[in-house]
mmCIF file of C-alpha atoms in Angstrom:
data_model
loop_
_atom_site.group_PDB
_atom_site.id
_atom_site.type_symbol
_atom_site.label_atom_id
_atom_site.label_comp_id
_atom_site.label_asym_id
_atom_site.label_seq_id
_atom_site.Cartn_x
_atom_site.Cartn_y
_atom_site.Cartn_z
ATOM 1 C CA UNK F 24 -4.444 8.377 13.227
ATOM 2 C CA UNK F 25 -3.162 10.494 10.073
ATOM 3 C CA UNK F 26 -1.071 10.011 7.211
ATOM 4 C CA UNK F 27 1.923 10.005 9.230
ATOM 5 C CA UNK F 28 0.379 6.332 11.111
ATOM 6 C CA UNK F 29 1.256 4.909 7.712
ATOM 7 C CA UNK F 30 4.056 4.722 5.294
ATOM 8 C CA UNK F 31 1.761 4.124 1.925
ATOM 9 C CA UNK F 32 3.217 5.516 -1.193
ATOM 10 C CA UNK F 33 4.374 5.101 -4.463
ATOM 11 C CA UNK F 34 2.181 2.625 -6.850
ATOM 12 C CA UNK F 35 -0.165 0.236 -5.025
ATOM 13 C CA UNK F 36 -2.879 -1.106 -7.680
ATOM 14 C CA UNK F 37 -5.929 -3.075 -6.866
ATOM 15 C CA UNK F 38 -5.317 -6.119 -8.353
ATOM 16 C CA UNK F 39 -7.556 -8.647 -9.608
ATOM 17 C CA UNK F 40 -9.005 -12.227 -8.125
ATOM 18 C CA UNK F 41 -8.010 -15.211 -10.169
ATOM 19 C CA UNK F 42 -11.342 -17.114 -10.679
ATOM 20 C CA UNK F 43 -11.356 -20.634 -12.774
ATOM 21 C CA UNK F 44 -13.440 -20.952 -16.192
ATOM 22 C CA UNK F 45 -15.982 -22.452 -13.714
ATOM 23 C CA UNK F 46 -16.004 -19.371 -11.194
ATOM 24 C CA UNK F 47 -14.267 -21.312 -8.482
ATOM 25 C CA UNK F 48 -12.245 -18.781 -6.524
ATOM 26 C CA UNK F 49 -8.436 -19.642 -7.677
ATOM 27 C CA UNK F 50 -6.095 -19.120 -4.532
ATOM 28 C CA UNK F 51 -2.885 -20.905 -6.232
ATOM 29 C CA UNK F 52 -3.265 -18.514 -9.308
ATOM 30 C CA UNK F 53 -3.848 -15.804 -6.801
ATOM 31 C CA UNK F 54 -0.346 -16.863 -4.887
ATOM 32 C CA UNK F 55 1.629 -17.239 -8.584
ATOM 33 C CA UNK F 56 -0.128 -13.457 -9.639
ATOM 34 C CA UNK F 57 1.178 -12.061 -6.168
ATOM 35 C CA UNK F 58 4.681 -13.889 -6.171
ATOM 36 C CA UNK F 59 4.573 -12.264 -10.077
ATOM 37 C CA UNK F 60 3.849 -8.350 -8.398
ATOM 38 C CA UNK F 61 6.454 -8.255 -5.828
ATOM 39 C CA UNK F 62 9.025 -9.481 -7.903
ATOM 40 C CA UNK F 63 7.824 -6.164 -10.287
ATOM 41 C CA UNK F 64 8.591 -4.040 -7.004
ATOM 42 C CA UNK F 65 4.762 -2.866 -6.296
ATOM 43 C CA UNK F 66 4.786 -0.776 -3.132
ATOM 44 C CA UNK F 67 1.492 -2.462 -2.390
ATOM 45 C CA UNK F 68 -1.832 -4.155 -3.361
ATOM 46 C CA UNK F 69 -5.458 -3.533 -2.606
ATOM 47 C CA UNK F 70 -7.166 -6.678 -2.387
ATOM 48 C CA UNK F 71 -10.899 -7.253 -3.541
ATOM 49 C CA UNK F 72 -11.664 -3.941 -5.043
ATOM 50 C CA UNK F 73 -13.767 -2.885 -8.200
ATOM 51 C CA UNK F 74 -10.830 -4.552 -10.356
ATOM 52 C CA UNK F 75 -11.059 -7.612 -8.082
ATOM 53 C CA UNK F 76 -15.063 -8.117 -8.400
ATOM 54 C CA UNK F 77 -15.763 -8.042 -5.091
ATOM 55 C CA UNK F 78 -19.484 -7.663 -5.985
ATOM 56 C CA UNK F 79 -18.987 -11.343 -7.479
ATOM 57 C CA UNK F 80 -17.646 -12.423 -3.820
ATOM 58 C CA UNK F 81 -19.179 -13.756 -0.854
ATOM 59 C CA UNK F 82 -17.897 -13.130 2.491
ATOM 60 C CA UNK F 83 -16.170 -16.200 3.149
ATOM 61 C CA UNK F 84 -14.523 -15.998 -0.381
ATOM 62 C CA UNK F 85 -12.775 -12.586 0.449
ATOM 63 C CA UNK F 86 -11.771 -13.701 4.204
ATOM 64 C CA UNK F 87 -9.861 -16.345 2.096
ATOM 65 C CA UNK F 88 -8.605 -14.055 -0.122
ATOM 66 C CA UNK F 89 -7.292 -12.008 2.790
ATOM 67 C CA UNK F 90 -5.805 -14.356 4.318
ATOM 68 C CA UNK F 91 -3.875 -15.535 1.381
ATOM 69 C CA UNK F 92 -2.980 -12.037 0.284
ATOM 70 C CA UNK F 93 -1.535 -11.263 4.113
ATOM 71 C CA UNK F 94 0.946 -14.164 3.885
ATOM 72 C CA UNK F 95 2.915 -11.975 1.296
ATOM 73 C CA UNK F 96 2.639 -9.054 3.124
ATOM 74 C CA UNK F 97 6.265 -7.382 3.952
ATOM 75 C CA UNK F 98 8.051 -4.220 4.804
ATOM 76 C CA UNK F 99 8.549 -3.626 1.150
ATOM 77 C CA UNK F 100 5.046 -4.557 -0.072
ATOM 78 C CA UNK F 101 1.528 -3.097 1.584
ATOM 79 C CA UNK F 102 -1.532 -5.273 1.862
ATOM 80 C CA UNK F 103 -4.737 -2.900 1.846
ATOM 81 C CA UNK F 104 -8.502 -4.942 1.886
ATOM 82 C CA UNK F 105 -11.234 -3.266 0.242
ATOM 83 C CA UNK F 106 -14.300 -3.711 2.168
ATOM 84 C CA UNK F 107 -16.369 -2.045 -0.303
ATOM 85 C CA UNK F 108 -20.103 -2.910 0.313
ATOM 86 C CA UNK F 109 -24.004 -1.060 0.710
ATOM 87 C CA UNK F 110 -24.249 -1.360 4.246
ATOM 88 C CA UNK F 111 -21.539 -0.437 7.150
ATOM 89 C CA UNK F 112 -22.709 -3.868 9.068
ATOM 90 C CA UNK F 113 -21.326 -5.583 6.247
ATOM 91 C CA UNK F 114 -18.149 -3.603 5.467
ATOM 92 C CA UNK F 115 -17.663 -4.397 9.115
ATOM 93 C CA UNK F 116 -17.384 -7.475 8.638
ATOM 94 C CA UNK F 117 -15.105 -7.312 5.618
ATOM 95 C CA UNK F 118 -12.493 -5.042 8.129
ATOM 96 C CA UNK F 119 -12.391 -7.715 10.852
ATOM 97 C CA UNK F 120 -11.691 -10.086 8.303
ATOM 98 C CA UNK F 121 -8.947 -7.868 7.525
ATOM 99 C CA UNK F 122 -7.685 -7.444 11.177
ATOM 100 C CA UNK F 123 -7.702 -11.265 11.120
ATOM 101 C CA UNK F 124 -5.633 -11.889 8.408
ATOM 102 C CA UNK F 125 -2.920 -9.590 9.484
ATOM 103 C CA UNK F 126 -3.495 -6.530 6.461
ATOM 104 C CA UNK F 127 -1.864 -3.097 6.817
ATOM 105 C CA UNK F 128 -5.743 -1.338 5.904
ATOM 106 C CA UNK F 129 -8.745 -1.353 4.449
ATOM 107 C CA UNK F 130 -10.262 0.731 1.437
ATOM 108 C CA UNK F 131 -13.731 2.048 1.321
ATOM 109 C CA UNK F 132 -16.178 3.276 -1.396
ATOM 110 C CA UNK F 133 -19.524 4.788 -0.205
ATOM 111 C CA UNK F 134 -22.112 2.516 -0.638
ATOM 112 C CA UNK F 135 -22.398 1.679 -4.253
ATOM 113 C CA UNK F 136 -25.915 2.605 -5.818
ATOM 114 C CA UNK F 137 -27.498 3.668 -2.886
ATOM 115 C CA UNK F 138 -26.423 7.331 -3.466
ATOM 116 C CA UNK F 139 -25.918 8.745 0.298
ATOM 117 C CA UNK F 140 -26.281 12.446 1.515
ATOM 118 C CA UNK F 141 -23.349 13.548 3.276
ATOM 119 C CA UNK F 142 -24.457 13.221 6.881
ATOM 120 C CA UNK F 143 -24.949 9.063 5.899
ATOM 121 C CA UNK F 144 -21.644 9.159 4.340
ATOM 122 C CA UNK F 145 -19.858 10.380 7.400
ATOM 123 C CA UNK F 146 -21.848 7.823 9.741
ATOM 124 C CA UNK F 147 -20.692 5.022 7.103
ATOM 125 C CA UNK F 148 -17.384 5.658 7.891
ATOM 126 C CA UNK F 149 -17.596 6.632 11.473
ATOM 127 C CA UNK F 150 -19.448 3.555 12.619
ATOM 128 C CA UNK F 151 -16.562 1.424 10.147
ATOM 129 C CA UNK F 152 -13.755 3.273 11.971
ATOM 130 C CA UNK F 153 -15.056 2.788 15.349
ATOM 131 C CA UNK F 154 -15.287 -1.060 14.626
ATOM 132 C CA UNK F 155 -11.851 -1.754 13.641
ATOM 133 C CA UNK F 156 -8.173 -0.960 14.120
ATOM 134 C CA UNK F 157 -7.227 -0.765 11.113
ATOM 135 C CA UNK F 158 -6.134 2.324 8.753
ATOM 136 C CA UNK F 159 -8.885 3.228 6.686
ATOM 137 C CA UNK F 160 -8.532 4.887 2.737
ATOM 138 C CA UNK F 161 -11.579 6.649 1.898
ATOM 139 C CA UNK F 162 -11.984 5.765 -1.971
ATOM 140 C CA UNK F 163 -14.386 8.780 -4.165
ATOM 141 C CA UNK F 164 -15.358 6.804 -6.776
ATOM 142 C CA UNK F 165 -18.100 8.737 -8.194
ATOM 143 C CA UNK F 166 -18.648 6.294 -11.526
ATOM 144 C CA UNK F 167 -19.229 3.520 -9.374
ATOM 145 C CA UNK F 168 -20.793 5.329 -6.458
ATOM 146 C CA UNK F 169 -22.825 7.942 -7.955
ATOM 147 C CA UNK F 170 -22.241 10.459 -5.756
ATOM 148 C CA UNK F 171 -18.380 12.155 -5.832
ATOM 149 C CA UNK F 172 -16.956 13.171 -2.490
ATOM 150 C CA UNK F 173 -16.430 16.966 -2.890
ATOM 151 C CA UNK F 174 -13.409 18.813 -0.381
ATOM 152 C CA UNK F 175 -15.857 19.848 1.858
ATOM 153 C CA UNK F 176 -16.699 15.988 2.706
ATOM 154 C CA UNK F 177 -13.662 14.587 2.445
ATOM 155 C CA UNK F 178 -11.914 17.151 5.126
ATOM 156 C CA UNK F 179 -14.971 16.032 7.401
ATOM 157 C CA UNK F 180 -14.276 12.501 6.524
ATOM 158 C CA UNK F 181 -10.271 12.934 7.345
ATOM 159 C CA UNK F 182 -11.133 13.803 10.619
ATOM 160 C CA UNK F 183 -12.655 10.528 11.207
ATOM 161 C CA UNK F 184 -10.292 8.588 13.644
ATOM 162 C CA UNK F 185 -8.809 5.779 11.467
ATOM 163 C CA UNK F 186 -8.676 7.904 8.480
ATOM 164 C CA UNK F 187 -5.259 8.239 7.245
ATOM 165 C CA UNK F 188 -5.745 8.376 3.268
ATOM 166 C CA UNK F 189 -7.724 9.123 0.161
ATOM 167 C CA UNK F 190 -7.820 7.245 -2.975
ATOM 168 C CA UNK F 191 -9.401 10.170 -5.287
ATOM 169 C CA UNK F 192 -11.147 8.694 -8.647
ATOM 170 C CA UNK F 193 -12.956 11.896 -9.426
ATOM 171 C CA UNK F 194 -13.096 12.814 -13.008
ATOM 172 C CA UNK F 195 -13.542 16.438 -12.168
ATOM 173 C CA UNK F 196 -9.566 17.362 -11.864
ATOM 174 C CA UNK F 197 -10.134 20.659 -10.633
ATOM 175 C CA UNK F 198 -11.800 19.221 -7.873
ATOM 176 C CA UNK F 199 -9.103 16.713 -7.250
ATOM 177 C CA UNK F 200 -6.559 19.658 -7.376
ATOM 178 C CA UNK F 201 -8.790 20.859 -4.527
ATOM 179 C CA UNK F 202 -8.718 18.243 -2.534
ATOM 180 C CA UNK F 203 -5.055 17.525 -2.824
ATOM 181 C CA UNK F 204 -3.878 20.588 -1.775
ATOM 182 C CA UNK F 205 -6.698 20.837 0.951
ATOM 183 C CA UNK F 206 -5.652 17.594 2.633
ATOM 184 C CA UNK F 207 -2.192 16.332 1.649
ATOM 185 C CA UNK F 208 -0.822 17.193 4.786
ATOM 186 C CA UNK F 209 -3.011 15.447 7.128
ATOM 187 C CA UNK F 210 -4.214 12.236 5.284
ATOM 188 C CA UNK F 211 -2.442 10.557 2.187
ATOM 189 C CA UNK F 212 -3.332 11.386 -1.061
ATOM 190 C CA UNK F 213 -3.772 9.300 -4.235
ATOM 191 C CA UNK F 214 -4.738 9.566 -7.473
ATOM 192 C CA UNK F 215 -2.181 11.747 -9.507
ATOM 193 C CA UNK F 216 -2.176 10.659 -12.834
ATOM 194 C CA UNK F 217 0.902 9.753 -14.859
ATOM 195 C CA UNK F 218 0.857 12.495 -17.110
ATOM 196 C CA UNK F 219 3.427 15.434 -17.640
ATOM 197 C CA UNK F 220 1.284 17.745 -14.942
ATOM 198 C CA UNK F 221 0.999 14.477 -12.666
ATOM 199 C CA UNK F 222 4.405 13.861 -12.951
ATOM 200 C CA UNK F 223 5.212 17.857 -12.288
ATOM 201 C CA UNK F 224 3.030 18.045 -9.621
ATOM 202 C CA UNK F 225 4.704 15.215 -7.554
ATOM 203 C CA UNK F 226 8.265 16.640 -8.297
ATOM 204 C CA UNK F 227 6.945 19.641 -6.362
ATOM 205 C CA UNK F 228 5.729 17.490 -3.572
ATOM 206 C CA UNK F 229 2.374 16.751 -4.151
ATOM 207 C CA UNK F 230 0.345 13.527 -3.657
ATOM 208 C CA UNK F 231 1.368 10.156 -2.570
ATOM 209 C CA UNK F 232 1.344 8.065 -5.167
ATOM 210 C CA UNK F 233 -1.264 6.533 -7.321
ATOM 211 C CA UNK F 234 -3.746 3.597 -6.614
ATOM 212 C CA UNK F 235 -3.897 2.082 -9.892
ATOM 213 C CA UNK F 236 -5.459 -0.961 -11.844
ATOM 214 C CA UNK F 237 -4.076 -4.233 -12.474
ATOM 215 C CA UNK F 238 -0.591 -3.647 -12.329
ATOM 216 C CA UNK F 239 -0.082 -4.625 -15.963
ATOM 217 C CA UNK F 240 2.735 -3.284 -17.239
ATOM 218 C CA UNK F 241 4.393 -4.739 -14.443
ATOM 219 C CA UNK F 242 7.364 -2.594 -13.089
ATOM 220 C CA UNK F 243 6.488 0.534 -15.022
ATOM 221 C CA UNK F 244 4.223 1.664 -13.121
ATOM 222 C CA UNK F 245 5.992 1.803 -9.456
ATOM 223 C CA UNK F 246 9.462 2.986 -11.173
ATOM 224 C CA UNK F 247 7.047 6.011 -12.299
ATOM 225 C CA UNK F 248 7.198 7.000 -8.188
ATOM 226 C CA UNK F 249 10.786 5.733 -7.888
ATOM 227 C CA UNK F 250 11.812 7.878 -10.846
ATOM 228 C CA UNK F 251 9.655 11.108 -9.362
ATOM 229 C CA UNK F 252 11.343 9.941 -5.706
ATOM 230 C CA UNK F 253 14.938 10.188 -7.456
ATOM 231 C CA UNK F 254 13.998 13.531 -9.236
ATOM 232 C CA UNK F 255 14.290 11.771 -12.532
ATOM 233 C CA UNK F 256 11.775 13.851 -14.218
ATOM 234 C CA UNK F 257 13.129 12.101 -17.378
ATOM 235 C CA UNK F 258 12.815 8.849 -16.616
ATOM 236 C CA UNK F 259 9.358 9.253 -15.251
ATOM 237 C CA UNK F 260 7.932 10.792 -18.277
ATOM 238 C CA UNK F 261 9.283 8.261 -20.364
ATOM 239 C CA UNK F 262 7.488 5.601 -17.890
ATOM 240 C CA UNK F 263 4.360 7.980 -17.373
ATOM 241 C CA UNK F 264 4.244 7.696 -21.332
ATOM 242 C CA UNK F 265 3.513 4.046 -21.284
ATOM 243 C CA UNK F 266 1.007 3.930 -19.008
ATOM 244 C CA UNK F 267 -0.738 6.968 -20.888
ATOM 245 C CA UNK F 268 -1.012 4.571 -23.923
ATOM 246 C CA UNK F 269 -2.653 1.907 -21.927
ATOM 247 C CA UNK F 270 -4.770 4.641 -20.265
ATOM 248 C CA UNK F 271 -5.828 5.937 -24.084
ATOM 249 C CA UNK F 272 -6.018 2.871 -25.487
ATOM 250 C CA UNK F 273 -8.596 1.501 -23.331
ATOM 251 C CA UNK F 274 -10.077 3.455 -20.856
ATOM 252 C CA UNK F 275 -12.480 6.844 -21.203
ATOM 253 C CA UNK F 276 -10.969 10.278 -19.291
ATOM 254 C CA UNK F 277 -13.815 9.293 -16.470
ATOM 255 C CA UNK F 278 -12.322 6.188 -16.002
ATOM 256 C CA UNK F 279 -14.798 4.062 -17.756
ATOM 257 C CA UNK F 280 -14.072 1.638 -20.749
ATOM 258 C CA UNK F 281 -13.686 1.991 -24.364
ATOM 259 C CA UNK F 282 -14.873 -1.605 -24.932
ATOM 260 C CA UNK F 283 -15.865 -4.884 -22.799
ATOM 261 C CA UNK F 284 -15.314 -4.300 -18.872
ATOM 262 C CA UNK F 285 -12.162 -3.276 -16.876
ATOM 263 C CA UNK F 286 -11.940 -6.416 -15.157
ATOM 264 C CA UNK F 287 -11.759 -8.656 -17.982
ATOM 265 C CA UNK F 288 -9.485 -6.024 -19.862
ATOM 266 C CA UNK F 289 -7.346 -6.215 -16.984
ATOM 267 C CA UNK F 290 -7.513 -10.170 -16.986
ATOM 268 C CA UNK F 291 -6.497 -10.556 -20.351
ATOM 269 C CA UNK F 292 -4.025 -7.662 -20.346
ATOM 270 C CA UNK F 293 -1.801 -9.987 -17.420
ATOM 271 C CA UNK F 294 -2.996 -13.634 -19.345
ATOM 272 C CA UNK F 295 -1.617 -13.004 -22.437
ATOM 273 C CA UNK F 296 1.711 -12.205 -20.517
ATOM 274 C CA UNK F 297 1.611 -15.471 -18.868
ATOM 275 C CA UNK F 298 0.096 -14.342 -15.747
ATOM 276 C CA UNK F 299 -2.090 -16.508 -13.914
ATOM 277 C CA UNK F 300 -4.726 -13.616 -13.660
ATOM 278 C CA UNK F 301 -7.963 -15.839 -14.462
ATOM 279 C CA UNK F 302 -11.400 -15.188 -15.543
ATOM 280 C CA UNK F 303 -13.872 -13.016 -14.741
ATOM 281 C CA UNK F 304 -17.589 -14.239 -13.059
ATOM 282 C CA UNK F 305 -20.623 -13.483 -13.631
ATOM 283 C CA UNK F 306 -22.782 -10.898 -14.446
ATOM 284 C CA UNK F 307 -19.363 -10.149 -16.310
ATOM 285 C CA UNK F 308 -18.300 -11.539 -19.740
ATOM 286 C CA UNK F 309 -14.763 -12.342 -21.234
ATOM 287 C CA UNK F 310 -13.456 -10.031 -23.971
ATOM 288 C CA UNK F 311 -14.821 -10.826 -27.525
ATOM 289 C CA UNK F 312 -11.720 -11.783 -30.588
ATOM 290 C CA UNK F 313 -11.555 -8.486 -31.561
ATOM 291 C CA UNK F 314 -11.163 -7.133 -28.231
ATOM 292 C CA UNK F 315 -8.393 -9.409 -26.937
ATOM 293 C CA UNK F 316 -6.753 -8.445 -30.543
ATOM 294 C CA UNK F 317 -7.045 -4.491 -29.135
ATOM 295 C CA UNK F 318 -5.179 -5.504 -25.759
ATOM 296 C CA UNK F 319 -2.772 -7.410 -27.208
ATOM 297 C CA UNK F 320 -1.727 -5.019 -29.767
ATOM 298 C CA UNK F 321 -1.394 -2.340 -27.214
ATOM 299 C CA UNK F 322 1.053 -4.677 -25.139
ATOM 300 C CA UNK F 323 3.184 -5.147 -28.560
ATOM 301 C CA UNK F 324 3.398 -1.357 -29.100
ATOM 302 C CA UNK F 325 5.217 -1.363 -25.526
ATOM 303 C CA UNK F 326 7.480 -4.283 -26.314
ATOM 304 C CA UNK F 327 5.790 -6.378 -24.277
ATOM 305 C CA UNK F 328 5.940 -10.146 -25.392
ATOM 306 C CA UNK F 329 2.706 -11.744 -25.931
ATOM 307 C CA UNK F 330 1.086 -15.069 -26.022
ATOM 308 C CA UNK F 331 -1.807 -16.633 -27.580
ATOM 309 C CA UNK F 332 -4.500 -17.472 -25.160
ATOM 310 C CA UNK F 333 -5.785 -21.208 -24.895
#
């Protein structure tokens, strides 16, 4: 396989998992939040990623979530599963669960906290892509992961069979610069932000598209790659402005958080538009007052009608 097995591009976030107050998973809220991101054009969705808590998730719990999420797979929308987790043996599971439910992919971080040398990293994902099918995205997520996937180990990793992308989440741009121009040609290649450089950089041919969070500002953020797709460079700063306010507002350059956690913010970002997006389990906490006062008044600033929450 290599970038040219798939046709993933433009804006596909990783969305997050509807739970009730209680913590039950909530598949019809999961359904109504889907129904809500096609009808905002998304070129895709990863399902069960950081945003979606997966580390709140037991197996059974994301097979269902799968499942759900592959009945509104299409030609227009891509359904990716993260099968983020410490061991391969389990991320193995996750993929077949993937495979089962019909899903164009899977997404994988290196094992979270356990902070892997290279030669463990590439077994990880050799012994993941010689268990499944499916396209695999390699995700560097070195906030999360602790250790961030340089060039030199992600152009061994691309050459692992089922490798045919690379969600990048490096703070270090120069070394995402490096990496992009290293490997665009044989794997995809996400992660270009929506700035005036990002937005440059695409026009000229670079990247794929961006693997975002949430999806909240709805169709903003994949008329950003339909913009840069139409050579609007216009139109796709003036969108690419937008999501640089959310970006600002609430997030650190590293891709941290200003306040409370990303999940919730990303909860209450979609709730107080009406979205079914649910609550966030434990060890995680709902956004204080003040906080949901910060999101909402960020929404406002982009004309975006808000609503009280209950």
């Amino acid at each position: 396989m290599n970038r040219n097995t798939v046709g993933w591009t433009g804006y596909i976030p990783a969305i997050t998992t509807p739970f009730t107050r209680e913590g039950a998973l909530d598949l019809d809220g999961f359904g109504e939040q889907m129904g809500w991101l096609t009808q905002q054009r998304m070129h895709g969705v990863i399902l069960a990623g950081t945003s979606g808590e997966w580390f709140s998730m037991n197996a059974d719990e994301r097979r269902q979530l799968f499942v759900e999420g592959g009945r509104h797979r299409s030609d227009n929308l891509v359904v990716i599963g993260a099968c983020n987790a410490f061991t391969q043996q389990e991320a193995i599971v996750h993929a077949r669960a993937a495979e089962d439910a019909g899903l164009d992919g899977i997404l994988v971080t290196p094992p979270p906290y356990v902070g892997p040398n290279r030669r463990e990293i590439v077994k990880f994902y050799t012994d993941i892509s010689d268990a499944t099918d499916l396209p695999i995205c390699v995700y560097n997520w070195p906030r999360g992961c602790i250790v961030d996937l340089d060039t030199d180990i992600l152009t061994e990793l691309a050459e692992i069979e089922n490798v045919v992308a690379i969600k990048n989440s490096t703070g270090n741009f120069a070394g995402f610069l490096a990496g992009m121009y290293a490997l665009e040609d044989s794997v995809r290649y996400f992660g270009m932000p929506t700035s005036a450089l990002g937005a440059d950089l695409a026009l000229l041919g670079h990247g794929d598209g961006l693997m975002g969070s949430g999806g909240v500002l709805g169709s903003d953020h994949p008329d950003f790659w339909r913009a840069i797709a139409d050579g609007d460079r216009e139109r796709a700063l003036e969108l690419g402005a937008r999501d640089r306010v959310v970006m600002e507002s609430w997030f650190t350059p590293d891709y941290g958080v200003q306040f409370g956690n990303q999940q919730a913010i990303m909860k209450t970002a979609l709730r107080l538009q009406g979205i079914p997006a649910g609550y966030v389990r434990d060890p995680l906490l709902e956004l204080t007052a003040e906080e949901v006062k910060i999101i909402a008044t960020t929404l406002e600033s982009l004309d975006i009608e808000t609503t009280p929450l209950p």
